[in-house]
PDB file of C-alpha atoms and ligand atoms in Angstrom:
ATOM      1  CA  UNK A   1      -4.156  15.865   4.383  1.00  0.00           C
ATOM      2  CA  UNK A   2      -7.915  16.364   4.598  1.00  0.00           C
ATOM      3  CA  UNK A   3      -9.411  14.073   1.955  1.00  0.00           C
ATOM      4  CA  UNK A   4     -12.313  15.784   0.345  1.00  0.00           C
ATOM      5  CA  UNK A   5     -12.631  13.754  -2.857  1.00  0.00           C
ATOM      6  CA  UNK A   6     -11.273  10.425  -4.123  1.00  0.00           C
ATOM      7  CA  UNK A   7     -12.392   8.966  -7.440  1.00  0.00           C
ATOM      8  CA  UNK A   8     -11.236   6.038  -9.414  1.00  0.00           C
ATOM      9  CA  UNK A   9      -9.245   7.225 -12.473  1.00  0.00           C
ATOM     10  CA  UNK A  10      -7.854   4.248 -14.356  1.00  0.00           C
ATOM     11  CA  UNK A  11      -6.084   0.905 -14.167  1.00  0.00           C
ATOM     12  CA  UNK A  12      -2.630   0.297 -15.587  1.00  0.00           C
ATOM     13  CA  UNK A  13      -0.801  -2.682 -16.801  1.00  0.00           C
ATOM     14  CA  UNK A  14       2.846  -2.778 -17.984  1.00  0.00           C
ATOM     15  CA  UNK A  15       3.193  -0.807 -21.210  1.00  0.00           C
ATOM     16  CA  UNK A  16       0.208   1.468 -20.428  1.00  0.00           C
ATOM     17  CA  UNK A  17       0.757   5.187 -20.625  1.00  0.00           C
ATOM     18  CA  UNK A  18       0.815   7.048 -17.374  1.00  0.00           C
ATOM     19  CA  UNK A  19      -1.742   9.763 -16.699  1.00  0.00           C
ATOM     20  CA  UNK A  20      -1.129  13.014 -18.668  1.00  0.00           C
ATOM     21  CA  UNK A  21      -0.769  15.064 -15.490  1.00  0.00           C
ATOM     22  CA  UNK A  22       2.330  14.135 -13.541  1.00  0.00           C
ATOM     23  CA  UNK A  23       0.861  14.711 -10.127  1.00  0.00           C
ATOM     24  CA  UNK A  24       2.410  13.472  -6.880  1.00  0.00           C
ATOM     25  CA  UNK A  25       1.673   9.780  -6.006  1.00  0.00           C
ATOM     26  CA  UNK A  26       1.066   8.006  -2.808  1.00  0.00           C
ATOM     27  CA  UNK A  27       1.331   4.247  -3.401  1.00  0.00           C
ATOM     28  CA  UNK A  28      -0.084   1.386  -1.335  1.00  0.00           C
ATOM     29  CA  UNK A  29       1.399  -2.067  -1.420  1.00  0.00           C
ATOM     30  CA  UNK A  30       1.215  -5.287   0.633  1.00  0.00           C
ATOM     31  CA  UNK A  31       0.544  -8.988   0.598  1.00  0.00           C
ATOM     32  CA  UNK A  32      -2.902  -9.958  -0.408  1.00  0.00           C
ATOM     33  CA  UNK A  33      -5.202  -9.952   2.574  1.00  0.00           C
ATOM     34  CA  UNK A  34      -2.893  -7.608   4.454  1.00  0.00           C
ATOM     35  CA  UNK A  35      -5.760  -5.065   4.710  1.00  0.00           C
ATOM     36  CA  UNK A  36      -4.861  -2.779   1.862  1.00  0.00           C
ATOM     37  CA  UNK A  37      -8.375  -2.184   0.439  1.00  0.00           C
ATOM     38  CA  UNK A  38      -9.765  -1.563   3.965  1.00  0.00           C
ATOM     39  CA  UNK A  39      -6.929   0.840   4.650  1.00  0.00           C
ATOM     40  CA  UNK A  40      -7.528   2.813   1.450  1.00  0.00           C
ATOM     41  CA  UNK A  41     -11.323   2.943   2.094  1.00  0.00           C
ATOM     42  CA  UNK A  42     -10.739   4.111   5.702  1.00  0.00           C
ATOM     43  CA  UNK A  43      -8.354   6.932   4.896  1.00  0.00           C
ATOM     44  CA  UNK A  44     -10.573   8.146   2.064  1.00  0.00           C
ATOM     45  CA  UNK A  45     -13.811   7.838   4.079  1.00  0.00           C
ATOM     46  CA  UNK A  46     -15.348   5.506   1.474  1.00  0.00           C
ATOM     47  CA  UNK A  47     -16.915   2.115   1.581  1.00  0.00           C
ATOM     48  CA  UNK A  48     -15.912   0.647  -1.708  1.00  0.00           C
ATOM     49  CA  UNK A  49     -13.294   2.764  -3.417  1.00  0.00           C
ATOM     50  CA  UNK A  50     -10.711   0.007  -3.265  1.00  0.00           C
ATOM     51  CA  UNK A  51     -12.242  -3.400  -3.633  1.00  0.00           C
ATOM     52  CA  UNK A  52     -10.960  -6.427  -1.867  1.00  0.00           C
ATOM     53  CA  UNK A  53     -10.589  -9.105  -4.487  1.00  0.00           C
ATOM     54  CA  UNK A  54     -12.755 -12.088  -3.485  1.00  0.00           C
ATOM     55  CA  UNK A  55      -9.970 -14.320  -4.877  1.00  0.00           C
ATOM     56  CA  UNK A  56      -6.758 -12.973  -3.372  1.00  0.00           C
ATOM     57  CA  UNK A  57      -4.202 -11.979  -5.975  1.00  0.00           C
ATOM     58  CA  UNK A  58      -6.631 -11.279  -8.801  1.00  0.00           C
ATOM     59  CA  UNK A  59      -6.317  -7.498  -8.844  1.00  0.00           C
ATOM     60  CA  UNK A  60      -3.466  -7.629 -11.301  1.00  0.00           C
ATOM     61  CA  UNK A  61      -3.432  -3.958 -12.193  1.00  0.00           C
ATOM     62  CA  UNK A  62      -2.299  -0.759 -10.668  1.00  0.00           C
ATOM     63  CA  UNK A  63      -5.483   1.053  -9.782  1.00  0.00           C
ATOM     64  CA  UNK A  64      -5.131   4.847  -9.761  1.00  0.00           C
ATOM     65  CA  UNK A  65      -7.363   7.186  -7.942  1.00  0.00           C
ATOM     66  CA  UNK A  66      -7.453  10.969  -8.115  1.00  0.00           C
ATOM     67  CA  UNK A  67      -7.468  12.531  -4.629  1.00  0.00           C
ATOM     68  CA  UNK A  68      -8.552  16.109  -3.898  1.00  0.00           C
ATOM     69  CA  UNK A  69      -7.878  16.807  -7.587  1.00  0.00           C
ATOM     70  CA  UNK A  70      -4.183  17.219  -6.766  1.00  0.00           C
ATOM     71  CA  UNK A  71      -2.576  13.912  -6.244  1.00  0.00           C
ATOM     72  CA  UNK A  72      -2.888  10.221  -7.131  1.00  0.00           C
ATOM     73  CA  UNK A  73      -3.293   7.238  -4.890  1.00  0.00           C
ATOM     74  CA  UNK A  74      -1.884   4.093  -6.514  1.00  0.00           C
ATOM     75  CA  UNK A  75      -3.305   0.766  -5.256  1.00  0.00           C
ATOM     76  CA  UNK A  76      -0.760  -1.847  -6.342  1.00  0.00           C
ATOM     77  CA  UNK A  77      -1.565  -5.603  -6.670  1.00  0.00           C
ATOM     78  CA  UNK A  78      -1.391  -7.609  -3.533  1.00  0.00           C
ATOM     79  CA  UNK A  79       1.625 -10.048  -3.650  1.00  0.00           C
ATOM     80  CA  UNK A  80       2.549 -13.254  -1.834  1.00  0.00           C
ATOM     81  CA  UNK A  81      -0.633 -15.203  -2.373  1.00  0.00           C
ATOM     82  CA  UNK A  82       0.495 -18.770  -1.926  1.00  0.00           C
ATOM     83  CA  UNK A  83      -2.038 -20.411  -4.240  1.00  0.00           C
ATOM     84  CA  UNK A  84      -0.841 -18.539  -7.387  1.00  0.00           C
ATOM     85  CA  UNK A  85       1.220 -20.363  -9.889  1.00  0.00           C
ATOM     86  CA  UNK A  86       4.777 -19.305 -10.341  1.00  0.00           C
ATOM     87  CA  UNK A  87       3.844 -17.727 -13.591  1.00  0.00           C
ATOM     88  CA  UNK A  88       0.972 -15.779 -12.088  1.00  0.00           C
ATOM     89  CA  UNK A  89       3.157 -14.601  -9.258  1.00  0.00           C
ATOM     90  CA  UNK A  90       5.873 -13.490 -11.627  1.00  0.00           C
ATOM     91  CA  UNK A  91       3.306 -11.499 -13.754  1.00  0.00           C
ATOM     92  CA  UNK A  92       2.080  -9.821 -10.637  1.00  0.00           C
ATOM     93  CA  UNK A  93       5.616  -8.859  -9.498  1.00  0.00           C
ATOM     94  CA  UNK A  94       6.309  -7.498 -12.936  1.00  0.00           C
ATOM     95  CA  UNK A  95       3.363  -5.127 -12.669  1.00  0.00           C
ATOM     96  CA  UNK A  96       4.560  -3.816  -9.302  1.00  0.00           C
ATOM     97  CA  UNK A  97       8.161  -3.443 -10.396  1.00  0.00           C
ATOM     98  CA  UNK A  98       7.152  -1.919 -13.721  1.00  0.00           C
ATOM     99  CA  UNK A  99       5.102   0.780 -11.966  1.00  0.00           C
ATOM    100  CA  UNK A 100       7.630   1.540  -9.154  1.00  0.00           C
ATOM    101  CA  UNK A 101      10.564   1.735 -11.571  1.00  0.00           C
ATOM    102  CA  UNK A 102       9.252   4.903 -13.268  1.00  0.00           C
ATOM    103  CA  UNK A 103      11.719   7.509 -12.184  1.00  0.00           C
ATOM    104  CA  UNK A 104       9.567  10.205 -13.611  1.00  0.00           C
ATOM    105  CA  UNK A 105       6.702   9.437 -11.207  1.00  0.00           C
ATOM    106  CA  UNK A 106       6.724  11.807  -8.224  1.00  0.00           C
ATOM    107  CA  UNK A 107       6.402   9.175  -5.435  1.00  0.00           C
ATOM    108  CA  UNK A 108       5.636  11.114  -2.282  1.00  0.00           C
ATOM    109  CA  UNK A 109       5.349   8.150  -0.030  1.00  0.00           C
ATOM    110  CA  UNK A 110       5.031   4.381  -0.333  1.00  0.00           C
ATOM    111  CA  UNK A 111       2.901   2.797   2.404  1.00  0.00           C
ATOM    112  CA  UNK A 112       3.763  -0.947   2.756  1.00  0.00           C
ATOM    113  CA  UNK A 113       1.107  -2.750   4.784  1.00  0.00           C
ATOM    114  CA  UNK A 114       1.874  -5.703   7.011  1.00  0.00           C
ATOM    115  CA  UNK A 115      -0.653  -7.667   8.926  1.00  0.00           C
ATOM    116  CA  UNK A 116       0.450  -7.015  12.502  1.00  0.00           C
ATOM    117  CA  UNK A 117      -0.482 -10.571  13.708  1.00  0.00           C
ATOM    118  CA  UNK A 118       1.562 -12.139  10.882  1.00  0.00           C
ATOM    119  CA  UNK A 119       4.600  -9.752  10.883  1.00  0.00           C
ATOM    120  CA  UNK A 120       6.935  -9.415   7.922  1.00  0.00           C
ATOM    121  CA  UNK A 121       7.207 -12.370   5.587  1.00  0.00           C
ATOM    122  CA  UNK A 122       9.980 -13.283   2.970  1.00  0.00           C
ATOM    123  CA  UNK A 123       7.952 -11.572   0.260  1.00  0.00           C
ATOM    124  CA  UNK A 124       7.519  -8.422   2.327  1.00  0.00           C
ATOM    125  CA  UNK A 125      11.376  -8.301   2.940  1.00  0.00           C
ATOM    126  CA  UNK A 126      11.991  -8.807  -0.771  1.00  0.00           C
ATOM    127  CA  UNK A 127       9.587  -5.912  -1.597  1.00  0.00           C
ATOM    128  CA  UNK A 128      11.230  -3.687   0.999  1.00  0.00           C
ATOM    129  CA  UNK A 129      14.746  -4.459  -0.457  1.00  0.00           C
ATOM    130  CA  UNK A 130      13.387  -3.385  -3.847  1.00  0.00           C
ATOM    131  CA  UNK A 131      11.954  -0.174  -2.480  1.00  0.00           C
ATOM    132  CA  UNK A 132      15.142   0.615  -0.569  1.00  0.00           C
ATOM    133  CA  UNK A 133      17.325  -0.106  -3.571  1.00  0.00           C
ATOM    134  CA  UNK A 134      15.263   2.431  -5.535  1.00  0.00           C
ATOM    135  CA  UNK A 135      15.454   4.964  -2.692  1.00  0.00           C
ATOM    136  CA  UNK A 136      11.607   5.158  -2.509  1.00  0.00           C
ATOM    137  CA  UNK A 137      10.297   6.843   0.619  1.00  0.00           C
ATOM    138  CA  UNK A 138       8.820   3.998   2.695  1.00  0.00           C
ATOM    139  CA  UNK A 139       6.448   3.918   5.672  1.00  0.00           C
ATOM    140  CA  UNK A 140       5.286   0.593   7.250  1.00  0.00           C
ATOM    141  CA  UNK A 141       1.614   0.254   8.220  1.00  0.00           C
ATOM    142  CA  UNK A 142       1.011  -2.477  10.874  1.00  0.00           C
ATOM    143  CA  UNK A 143      -2.607  -3.367   9.948  1.00  0.00           C
ATOM    144  CA  UNK A 144      -5.381  -5.007  11.961  1.00  0.00           C
ATOM    145  CA  UNK A 145      -3.831  -3.825  15.206  1.00  0.00           C
ATOM    146  CA  UNK A 146      -7.205  -4.069  16.875  1.00  0.00           C
ATOM    147  CA  UNK A 147      -6.855  -7.909  16.626  1.00  0.00           C
ATOM    148  CA  UNK A 148      -3.921  -7.981  18.982  1.00  0.00           C
ATOM    149  CA  UNK A 149      -4.362  -8.165  22.746  1.00  0.00           C
ATOM    150  CA  UNK A 150      -2.463  -5.382  24.493  1.00  0.00           C
ATOM    151  CA  UNK A 151      -0.037  -7.998  25.813  1.00  0.00           C
ATOM    152  CA  UNK A 152       0.816  -9.110  22.278  1.00  0.00           C
ATOM    153  CA  UNK A 153       0.939  -5.622  20.792  1.00  0.00           C
ATOM    154  CA  UNK A 154       4.382  -4.411  21.743  1.00  0.00           C
ATOM    155  CA  UNK A 155       6.067  -7.782  20.967  1.00  0.00           C
ATOM    156  CA  UNK A 156       4.510  -7.827  17.448  1.00  0.00           C
ATOM    157  CA  UNK A 157       5.460  -4.210  16.757  1.00  0.00           C
ATOM    158  CA  UNK A 158       8.980  -5.004  17.979  1.00  0.00           C
ATOM    159  CA  UNK A 159       9.223  -7.984  15.665  1.00  0.00           C
ATOM    160  CA  UNK A 160       8.337  -5.752  12.733  1.00  0.00           C
ATOM    161  CA  UNK A 161      10.782  -2.992  13.822  1.00  0.00           C
ATOM    162  CA  UNK A 162      13.563  -5.496  14.172  1.00  0.00           C
ATOM    163  CA  UNK A 163      13.015  -7.109  10.825  1.00  0.00           C
ATOM    164  CA  UNK A 164      12.604  -3.805   8.998  1.00  0.00           C
ATOM    165  CA  UNK A 165      15.002  -1.290  10.672  1.00  0.00           C
ATOM    166  CA  UNK A 166      15.105   2.387   9.616  1.00  0.00           C
ATOM    167  CA  UNK A 167      11.510   2.861   8.662  1.00  0.00           C
ATOM    168  CA  UNK A 168       8.636   4.460  10.585  1.00  0.00           C
ATOM    169  CA  UNK A 169       5.894   2.009  11.586  1.00  0.00           C
ATOM    170  CA  UNK A 170       2.345   3.114  12.140  1.00  0.00           C
ATOM    171  CA  UNK A 171      -0.075   0.771  14.006  1.00  0.00           C
ATOM    172  CA  UNK A 172      -3.419   0.899  12.130  1.00  0.00           C
ATOM    173  CA  UNK A 173      -6.947  -0.369  12.379  1.00  0.00           C
ATOM    174  CA  UNK A 174      -9.677  -0.106   9.801  1.00  0.00           C
ATOM    175  CA  UNK A 175     -12.120  -1.146  12.454  1.00  0.00           C
ATOM    176  CA  UNK A 176     -11.531   1.475  15.112  1.00  0.00           C
ATOM    177  CA  UNK A 177      -9.642   4.153  13.094  1.00  0.00           C
ATOM    178  CA  UNK A 178      -6.355   3.954  15.058  1.00  0.00           C
ATOM    179  CA  UNK A 179      -3.482   5.453  13.002  1.00  0.00           C
ATOM    180  CA  UNK A 180      -5.771   7.245  10.524  1.00  0.00           C
ATOM    181  CA  UNK A 181      -4.961  10.677  11.738  1.00  0.00           C
ATOM    182  CA  UNK A 182      -1.235   9.927  11.749  1.00  0.00           C
ATOM    183  CA  UNK A 183      -1.276   8.642   8.201  1.00  0.00           C
ATOM    184  CA  UNK A 184      -3.195  11.694   6.992  1.00  0.00           C
ATOM    185  CA  UNK A 185      -0.714  14.031   8.784  1.00  0.00           C
ATOM    186  CA  UNK A 186       2.173  12.283   7.141  1.00  0.00           C
ATOM    187  CA  UNK A 187       0.538  12.707   3.764  1.00  0.00           C
ATOM    188  CA  UNK A 188       0.306  16.522   4.438  1.00  0.00           C
ATOM    189  CA  UNK A 189       3.955  16.656   5.324  1.00  0.00           C
ATOM    190  CA  UNK A 190       5.039  14.567   2.237  1.00  0.00           C
ATOM    191  CA  UNK A 191       2.868  16.652  -0.009  1.00  0.00           C
ATOM    192  CA  UNK A 192       4.064  20.003   1.382  1.00  0.00           C
TER     193      UNK A 192
HETATM  194  P1  GDP B 201      -6.457  -6.627   0.927  1.00  0.00           P
HETATM  195  O1  GDP B 201      -6.465  -8.068   0.305  1.00  0.00           O
HETATM  196  O2  GDP B 201      -5.034  -6.356   1.394  1.00  0.00           O
HETATM  197  O3  GDP B 201      -7.131  -5.564   0.187  1.00  0.00           O
HETATM  198  O4  GDP B 201      -7.274  -6.824   2.317  1.00  0.00           O
HETATM  199  P2  GDP B 201      -8.726  -6.428   2.744  1.00  0.00           P
HETATM  200  O5  GDP B 201      -8.769  -5.022   3.063  1.00  0.00           O
HETATM  201  O6  GDP B 201      -9.675  -6.974   1.776  1.00  0.00           O
HETATM  202  O7  GDP B 201      -8.831  -7.194   4.217  1.00  0.00           O
HETATM  203  C1  GDP B 201      -8.715  -8.609   4.347  1.00  0.00           C
HETATM  204  C2  GDP B 201      -9.521  -9.069   5.532  1.00  0.00           C
HETATM  205  O8  GDP B 201      -9.074  -8.489   6.744  1.00  0.00           O
HETATM  206  C3  GDP B 201     -10.983  -8.635   5.386  1.00  0.00           C
HETATM  207  O9  GDP B 201     -11.761  -9.667   5.917  1.00  0.00           O
HETATM  208  C4  GDP B 201     -11.102  -7.428   6.219  1.00  0.00           C
HETATM  209  O10 GDP B 201     -12.348  -7.227   6.843  1.00  0.00           O
HETATM  210  C5  GDP B 201     -10.067  -7.671   7.412  1.00  0.00           C
HETATM  211  N1  GDP B 201      -9.483  -6.537   7.833  1.00  0.00           N
HETATM  212  C6  GDP B 201      -8.852  -5.534   7.143  1.00  0.00           C
HETATM  213  N2  GDP B 201      -8.381  -4.522   7.869  1.00  0.00           N
HETATM  214  C7  GDP B 201      -8.780  -4.809   9.194  1.00  0.00           C
HETATM  215  C8  GDP B 201      -8.646  -4.197  10.470  1.00  0.00           C
HETATM  216  O11 GDP B 201      -8.026  -3.126  10.627  1.00  0.00           O
HETATM  217  N3  GDP B 201      -9.103  -4.808  11.580  1.00  0.00           N
HETATM  218  C9  GDP B 201      -9.719  -6.076  11.505  1.00  0.00           C
HETATM  219  N4  GDP B 201     -10.104  -6.719  12.573  1.00  0.00           N
HETATM  220  N5  GDP B 201      -9.903  -6.672  10.260  1.00  0.00           N
HETATM  221  C10 GDP B 201      -9.439  -6.052   9.174  1.00  0.00           C
END
């Protein structure tokens, strides 16, 4: 996909009505600080389309963007921030599960972002179980790949592959653009 335009549309909380036009959706999900905002900004060639929350975990809404006037990007709240209270964490999961449970939404692809230095955590595995259970099309993005030395890179990628079998994994860097072309190509395929 060649992204020519990407504009903020609206934010959703549970109970809100979905946009009138039922266009295909690419959704982005990950632990807070996984690099999701940077990823969205990189693939859309914008500096501040998705904002990284200064306090992790505060973006408790689904932010929708209209892309090329023909599909939506859905930026889901970052989960797994340790300092949130149980109540706050639960509210956050509710938003994510509420949005992803809409069977009428045409999910083209869900991109789940994992910090390649950290690898998958329990909260990532829980999220992946949910996505698999709902048969949502999932691709894993191994973010911040530029931070790994070449000697660490294959071991870390292997760790992710082993913990999350059966899904494509794309090494990605918002700093040097690695993986961007591949992500955009996958979006073209999914949107065909
Ligand atoms: P979010 O909370 O998932 O939206 O994460 P952000 O996109 O705000 O990124 C969290 C931190 O990681 C910020 O300090 C970013 O500058 C940094 N970061 C994000 N992506 C990359 C990357 O590809 N490479 C490097 N080196 N740092 C990154």
